[in-house]
């Protein structure tokens, strides 16, 4: 699996009884970064915050998208090839 929302899947699986949990592996695409920013002033609107973070993420994605996506694809195929 290569999924942006993989945390939701793991949360749901974690709520299942252990005997019923499927065997899974998740490879996260590094070109979809988790953004960190200094504290925003209290007057900053939610829309402004979202736009600032989208611009930051867009810059990272635009620069590294190709090479990180390839590495994620190679990691997925490596996991699949190693399954027995």
mmCIF file of N, CA and C in Angstrom:
data_model
loop_
_atom_site.group_PDB
_atom_site.id
_atom_site.type_symbol
_atom_site.label_atom_id
_atom_site.label_comp_id
_atom_site.label_asym_id
_atom_site.label_seq_id
_atom_site.Cartn_x
_atom_site.Cartn_y
_atom_site.Cartn_z
ATOM 1 N N UNK A 1 0.851 -1.165 0.000
ATOM 2 C CA UNK A 1 0.000 0.000 0.000
ATOM 3 C C UNK A 1 0.895 1.226 0.000
ATOM 4 N N UNK A 2 0.534 2.206 -0.736
ATOM 5 C CA UNK A 2 1.205 3.499 -0.722
ATOM 6 C C UNK A 2 0.093 4.521 -0.632
ATOM 7 N N UNK A 3 -0.207 4.983 0.563
ATOM 8 C CA UNK A 3 -1.415 5.749 0.791
ATOM 9 C C UNK A 3 -1.132 6.953 1.664
ATOM 10 N N UNK A 4 -1.643 8.087 1.265
ATOM 11 C CA UNK A 4 -1.467 9.310 2.043
ATOM 12 C C UNK A 4 -2.152 9.202 3.410
ATOM 13 N N UNK A 5 -3.283 8.551 3.460
ATOM 14 C CA UNK A 5 -4.062 8.483 4.698
ATOM 15 C C UNK A 5 -3.841 7.176 5.456
ATOM 16 N N UNK A 6 -2.626 6.639 5.398
ATOM 17 C CA UNK A 6 -2.364 5.345 6.007
ATOM 18 C C UNK A 6 -2.574 5.341 7.520
ATOM 19 N N UNK A 7 -2.448 6.468 8.182
ATOM 20 C CA UNK A 7 -2.645 6.509 9.634
ATOM 21 C C UNK A 7 -4.069 6.117 10.014
ATOM 22 N N UNK A 8 -5.044 6.490 9.191
ATOM 23 C CA UNK A 8 -6.423 6.121 9.471
ATOM 24 C C UNK A 8 -6.611 4.611 9.388
ATOM 25 N N UNK A 9 -5.962 4.009 8.425
ATOM 26 C CA UNK A 9 -6.046 2.556 8.264
ATOM 27 C C UNK A 9 -5.463 1.856 9.484
ATOM 28 N N UNK A 10 -4.274 2.303 9.908
ATOM 29 C CA UNK A 10 -3.632 1.669 11.062
ATOM 30 C C UNK A 10 -4.442 1.865 12.339
ATOM 31 N N UNK A 11 -5.087 3.012 12.466
ATOM 32 C CA UNK A 11 -5.946 3.247 13.619
ATOM 33 C C UNK A 11 -7.105 2.246 13.623
ATOM 34 N N UNK A 12 -7.744 2.092 12.465
ATOM 35 C CA UNK A 12 -8.881 1.169 12.360
ATOM 36 C C UNK A 12 -8.441 -0.266 12.629
ATOM 37 N N UNK A 13 -7.310 -0.658 12.067
ATOM 38 C CA UNK A 13 -6.809 -2.028 12.292
ATOM 39 C C UNK A 13 -6.465 -2.229 13.755
ATOM 40 N N UNK A 14 -5.922 -1.194 14.386
ATOM 41 C CA UNK A 14 -5.589 -1.286 15.806
ATOM 42 C C UNK A 14 -6.810 -1.498 16.690
ATOM 43 N N UNK A 15 -7.985 -1.123 16.217
ATOM 44 C CA UNK A 15 -9.231 -1.316 16.967
ATOM 45 C C UNK A 15 -9.814 -2.718 16.784
ATOM 46 N N UNK A 16 -9.280 -3.467 15.822
ATOM 47 C CA UNK A 16 -9.775 -4.828 15.573
ATOM 48 C C UNK A 16 -9.192 -5.788 16.611
ATOM 49 N N UNK A 17 -9.894 -6.898 16.878
ATOM 50 C CA UNK A 17 -9.318 -7.918 17.753
ATOM 51 C C UNK A 17 -8.013 -8.431 17.129
ATOM 52 N N UNK A 18 -6.978 -8.644 17.924
ATOM 53 C CA UNK A 18 -5.677 -9.058 17.386
ATOM 54 C C UNK A 18 -5.744 -10.249 16.430
ATOM 55 N N UNK A 19 -6.573 -11.229 16.709
ATOM 56 C CA UNK A 19 -6.644 -12.428 15.866
ATOM 57 C C UNK A 19 -7.216 -12.125 14.475
ATOM 58 N N UNK A 20 -7.938 -11.013 14.336
ATOM 59 C CA UNK A 20 -8.566 -10.681 13.051
ATOM 60 C C UNK A 20 -7.804 -9.620 12.262
ATOM 61 N N UNK A 21 -6.711 -9.120 12.816
ATOM 62 C CA UNK A 21 -5.951 -8.076 12.126
ATOM 63 C C UNK A 21 -5.211 -8.650 10.927
ATOM 64 N N UNK A 22 -5.323 -8.002 9.778
ATOM 65 C CA UNK A 22 -4.598 -8.486 8.598
ATOM 66 C C UNK A 22 -3.104 -8.151 8.704
ATOM 67 N N UNK A 23 -2.292 -8.900 7.990
ATOM 68 C CA UNK A 23 -0.876 -8.570 7.889
ATOM 69 C C UNK A 23 -0.756 -7.487 6.823
ATOM 70 N N UNK A 24 -0.222 -6.325 7.204
ATOM 71 C CA UNK A 24 -0.116 -5.216 6.262
ATOM 72 C C UNK A 24 1.236 -4.538 6.382
ATOM 73 N N UNK A 25 1.595 -3.845 5.342
ATOM 74 C CA UNK A 25 2.777 -2.992 5.317
ATOM 75 C C UNK A 25 2.369 -1.725 4.605
ATOM 76 N N UNK A 26 2.857 -0.594 5.064
ATOM 77 C CA UNK A 26 2.563 0.668 4.398
ATOM 78 C C UNK A 26 3.868 1.379 4.088
ATOM 79 N N UNK A 27 3.981 1.862 2.869
ATOM 80 C CA UNK A 27 5.136 2.657 2.455
ATOM 81 C C UNK A 27 4.609 4.053 2.157
ATOM 82 N N UNK A 28 5.035 5.007 2.936
ATOM 83 C CA UNK A 28 4.556 6.383 2.747
ATOM 84 C C UNK A 28 5.424 7.103 1.723
ATOM 85 N N UNK A 29 4.776 7.809 0.830
ATOM 86 C CA UNK A 29 5.488 8.584 -0.176
ATOM 87 C C UNK A 29 6.050 9.844 0.487
ATOM 88 N N UNK A 30 7.355 9.975 0.505
ATOM 89 C CA UNK A 30 8.014 11.085 1.189
ATOM 90 C C UNK A 30 7.795 12.426 0.501
ATOM 91 N N UNK A 31 7.256 12.440 -0.705
ATOM 92 C CA UNK A 31 7.023 13.714 -1.386
ATOM 93 C C UNK A 31 5.774 14.407 -0.858
ATOM 94 N N UNK A 32 5.067 13.764 0.035
ATOM 95 C CA UNK A 32 3.901 14.377 0.665
ATOM 96 C C UNK A 32 4.281 14.653 2.121
ATOM 97 N N UNK A 33 4.987 15.766 2.349
ATOM 98 C CA UNK A 33 5.617 16.000 3.648
ATOM 99 C C UNK A 33 4.642 16.405 4.740
ATOM 100 N N UNK A 34 5.058 16.143 5.966
ATOM 101 C CA UNK A 34 4.373 16.704 7.117
ATOM 102 C C UNK A 34 5.025 18.054 7.357
ATOM 103 N N UNK A 35 4.244 19.106 7.395
ATOM 104 C CA UNK A 35 4.788 20.452 7.456
ATOM 105 C C UNK A 35 4.898 20.941 8.898
ATOM 106 N N UNK A 36 6.004 21.614 9.185
ATOM 107 C CA UNK A 36 6.226 22.216 10.501
ATOM 108 C C UNK A 36 6.443 23.707 10.284
ATOM 109 N N UNK A 37 5.794 24.500 11.081
ATOM 110 C CA UNK A 37 5.895 25.959 10.964
ATOM 111 C C UNK A 37 5.940 26.522 12.373
ATOM 112 N N UNK A 38 6.561 27.663 12.526
ATOM 113 C CA UNK A 38 6.557 28.323 13.840
ATOM 114 C C UNK A 38 5.116 28.701 14.204
ATOM 115 N N UNK A 39 4.905 29.042 15.451
ATOM 116 C CA UNK A 39 3.563 29.383 15.927
ATOM 117 C C UNK A 39 3.028 30.582 15.149
ATOM 118 N N UNK A 40 1.798 30.462 14.696
ATOM 119 C CA UNK A 40 1.164 31.557 13.966
ATOM 120 C C UNK A 40 0.623 32.586 14.952
ATOM 121 N N UNK A 41 0.654 33.866 14.600
ATOM 122 C CA UNK A 41 0.037 34.873 15.476
ATOM 123 C C UNK A 41 -1.452 34.560 15.678
ATOM 124 N N UNK A 42 -1.974 34.926 16.811
ATOM 125 C CA UNK A 42 -3.371 34.626 17.152
ATOM 126 C C UNK A 42 -4.351 35.213 16.146
ATOM 127 N N UNK A 43 -3.955 36.232 15.445
ATOM 128 C CA UNK A 43 -4.852 36.879 14.480
ATOM 129 C C UNK A 43 -4.873 36.176 13.122
ATOM 130 N N UNK A 44 -4.059 35.151 12.943
ATOM 131 C CA UNK A 44 -3.998 34.433 11.669
ATOM 132 C C UNK A 44 -5.250 33.582 11.503
ATOM 133 N N UNK A 45 -5.917 33.737 10.378
ATOM 134 C CA UNK A 45 -7.136 32.953 10.146
ATOM 135 C C UNK A 45 -6.767 31.530 9.727
ATOM 136 N N UNK A 46 -7.712 30.634 9.863
ATOM 137 C CA UNK A 46 -7.503 29.247 9.457
ATOM 138 C C UNK A 46 -7.182 29.167 7.964
ATOM 139 N N UNK A 47 -7.873 29.960 7.172
ATOM 140 C CA UNK A 47 -7.612 29.976 5.723
ATOM 141 C C UNK A 47 -6.182 30.403 5.437
ATOM 142 N N UNK A 48 -5.696 31.415 6.135
ATOM 143 C CA UNK A 48 -4.312 31.868 5.942
ATOM 144 C C UNK A 48 -3.316 30.775 6.322
ATOM 145 N N UNK A 49 -3.576 30.097 7.429
ATOM 146 C CA UNK A 49 -2.694 29.013 7.872
ATOM 147 C C UNK A 49 -2.656 27.898 6.836
ATOM 148 N N UNK A 50 -3.827 27.491 6.363
ATOM 149 C CA UNK A 50 -3.907 26.428 5.353
ATOM 150 C C UNK A 50 -3.146 26.835 4.100
ATOM 151 N N UNK A 51 -3.314 28.066 3.655
ATOM 152 C CA UNK A 51 -2.636 28.534 2.445
ATOM 153 C C UNK A 51 -1.124 28.574 2.617
ATOM 154 N N UNK A 52 -0.646 28.998 3.769
ATOM 155 C CA UNK A 52 0.798 29.038 4.040
ATOM 156 C C UNK A 52 1.363 27.620 4.015
ATOM 157 N N UNK A 53 0.691 26.693 4.692
ATOM 158 C CA UNK A 53 1.173 25.310 4.736
ATOM 159 C C UNK A 53 1.081 24.649 3.361
ATOM 160 N N UNK A 54 0.032 24.950 2.602
ATOM 161 C CA UNK A 54 -0.088 24.397 1.246
ATOM 162 C C UNK A 54 1.049 24.896 0.365
ATOM 163 N N UNK A 55 1.404 26.175 0.499
ATOM 164 C CA UNK A 55 2.508 26.723 -0.289
ATOM 165 C C UNK A 55 3.826 26.041 0.075
ATOM 166 N N UNK A 56 4.053 25.825 1.367
ATOM 167 C CA UNK A 56 5.274 25.144 1.805
ATOM 168 C C UNK A 56 5.320 23.722 1.256
ATOM 169 N N UNK A 57 4.239 22.993 1.414
ATOM 170 C CA UNK A 57 4.184 21.604 0.946
ATOM 171 C C UNK A 57 4.311 21.544 -0.570
ATOM 172 N N UNK A 58 3.688 22.483 -1.263
ATOM 173 C CA UNK A 58 3.767 22.514 -2.719
ATOM 174 C C UNK A 58 5.186 22.708 -3.213
ATOM 175 N N UNK A 59 5.945 23.530 -2.504
ATOM 176 C CA UNK A 59 7.336 23.752 -2.875
ATOM 177 C C UNK A 59 8.143 22.469 -2.721
ATOM 178 N N UNK A 60 7.994 21.805 -1.579
ATOM 179 C CA UNK A 60 8.710 20.553 -1.336
ATOM 180 C C UNK A 60 8.291 19.505 -2.359
ATOM 181 N N UNK A 61 6.989 19.377 -2.577
ATOM 182 C CA UNK A 61 6.471 18.389 -3.531
ATOM 183 C C UNK A 61 6.992 18.665 -4.938
ATOM 184 N N UNK A 62 6.986 19.927 -5.333
ATOM 185 C CA UNK A 62 7.430 20.288 -6.666
ATOM 186 C C UNK A 62 8.893 19.962 -6.915
ATOM 187 N N UNK A 63 9.709 20.073 -5.891
ATOM 188 C CA UNK A 63 11.144 19.811 -6.032
ATOM 189 C C UNK A 63 11.449 18.313 -5.976
ATOM 190 N N UNK A 64 10.841 17.611 -5.031
ATOM 191 C CA UNK A 64 11.241 16.234 -4.735
ATOM 192 C C UNK A 64 10.260 15.164 -5.195
ATOM 193 N N UNK A 65 9.148 15.553 -5.791
ATOM 194 C CA UNK A 65 8.084 14.620 -6.162
ATOM 195 C C UNK A 65 8.595 13.419 -6.950
ATOM 196 N N UNK A 66 9.335 13.661 -7.990
ATOM 197 C CA UNK A 66 9.741 12.580 -8.885
ATOM 198 C C UNK A 66 10.628 11.560 -8.183
ATOM 199 N N UNK A 67 11.689 12.036 -7.537
ATOM 200 C CA UNK A 67 12.635 11.075 -6.948
ATOM 201 C C UNK A 67 12.043 10.374 -5.723
ATOM 202 N N UNK A 68 11.228 11.054 -4.926
ATOM 203 C CA UNK A 68 10.651 10.375 -3.767
ATOM 204 C C UNK A 68 9.567 9.395 -4.176
ATOM 205 N N UNK A 69 8.837 9.717 -5.236
ATOM 206 C CA UNK A 69 7.819 8.790 -5.709
ATOM 207 C C UNK A 69 8.466 7.527 -6.264
ATOM 208 N N UNK A 70 9.558 7.683 -6.993
ATOM 209 C CA UNK A 70 10.284 6.506 -7.484
ATOM 210 C C UNK A 70 10.767 5.637 -6.325
ATOM 211 N N UNK A 71 11.352 6.256 -5.314
ATOM 212 C CA UNK A 71 11.832 5.485 -4.169
ATOM 213 C C UNK A 71 10.698 4.769 -3.455
ATOM 214 N N UNK A 72 9.551 5.422 -3.354
ATOM 215 C CA UNK A 72 8.400 4.770 -2.727
ATOM 216 C C UNK A 72 7.927 3.586 -3.559
ATOM 217 N N UNK A 73 7.927 3.746 -4.879
ATOM 218 C CA UNK A 73 7.532 2.636 -5.759
ATOM 219 C C UNK A 73 8.514 1.475 -5.631
ATOM 220 N N UNK A 74 9.806 1.779 -5.600
ATOM 221 C CA UNK A 74 10.812 0.717 -5.413
ATOM 222 C C UNK A 74 10.617 0.014 -4.071
ATOM 223 N N UNK A 75 10.318 0.778 -3.037
ATOM 224 C CA UNK A 75 10.093 0.177 -1.711
ATOM 225 C C UNK A 75 8.875 -0.743 -1.745
ATOM 226 N N UNK A 76 7.804 -0.303 -2.405
ATOM 227 C CA UNK A 76 6.600 -1.155 -2.520
ATOM 228 C C UNK A 76 6.929 -2.454 -3.245
ATOM 229 N N UNK A 77 7.648 -2.364 -4.370
ATOM 230 C CA UNK A 77 7.993 -3.565 -5.121
ATOM 231 C C UNK A 77 8.944 -4.455 -4.314
ATOM 232 N N UNK A 78 9.834 -3.852 -3.545
ATOM 233 C CA UNK A 78 10.727 -4.643 -2.700
ATOM 234 C C UNK A 78 9.951 -5.431 -1.659
ATOM 235 N N UNK A 79 8.961 -4.798 -1.075
ATOM 236 C CA UNK A 79 8.125 -5.492 -0.082
ATOM 237 C C UNK A 79 7.365 -6.627 -0.761
ATOM 238 N N UNK A 80 6.756 -6.337 -1.907
ATOM 239 C CA UNK A 80 5.986 -7.359 -2.625
ATOM 240 C C UNK A 80 6.884 -8.515 -3.027
ATOM 241 N N UNK A 81 8.068 -8.201 -3.556
ATOM 242 C CA UNK A 81 9.001 -9.264 -3.993
ATOM 243 C C UNK A 81 9.470 -10.131 -2.833
ATOM 244 N N UNK A 82 9.508 -9.544 -1.633
ATOM 245 C CA UNK A 82 9.977 -10.283 -0.467
ATOM 246 C C UNK A 82 8.898 -11.097 0.232
ATOM 247 N N UNK A 83 7.652 -10.963 -0.197
ATOM 248 C CA UNK A 83 6.566 -11.723 0.433
ATOM 249 C C UNK A 83 6.675 -13.187 0.060
ATOM 250 N N UNK A 84 6.359 -14.029 1.007
ATOM 251 C CA UNK A 84 6.414 -15.469 0.691
ATOM 252 C C UNK A 84 5.087 -16.121 0.960
#
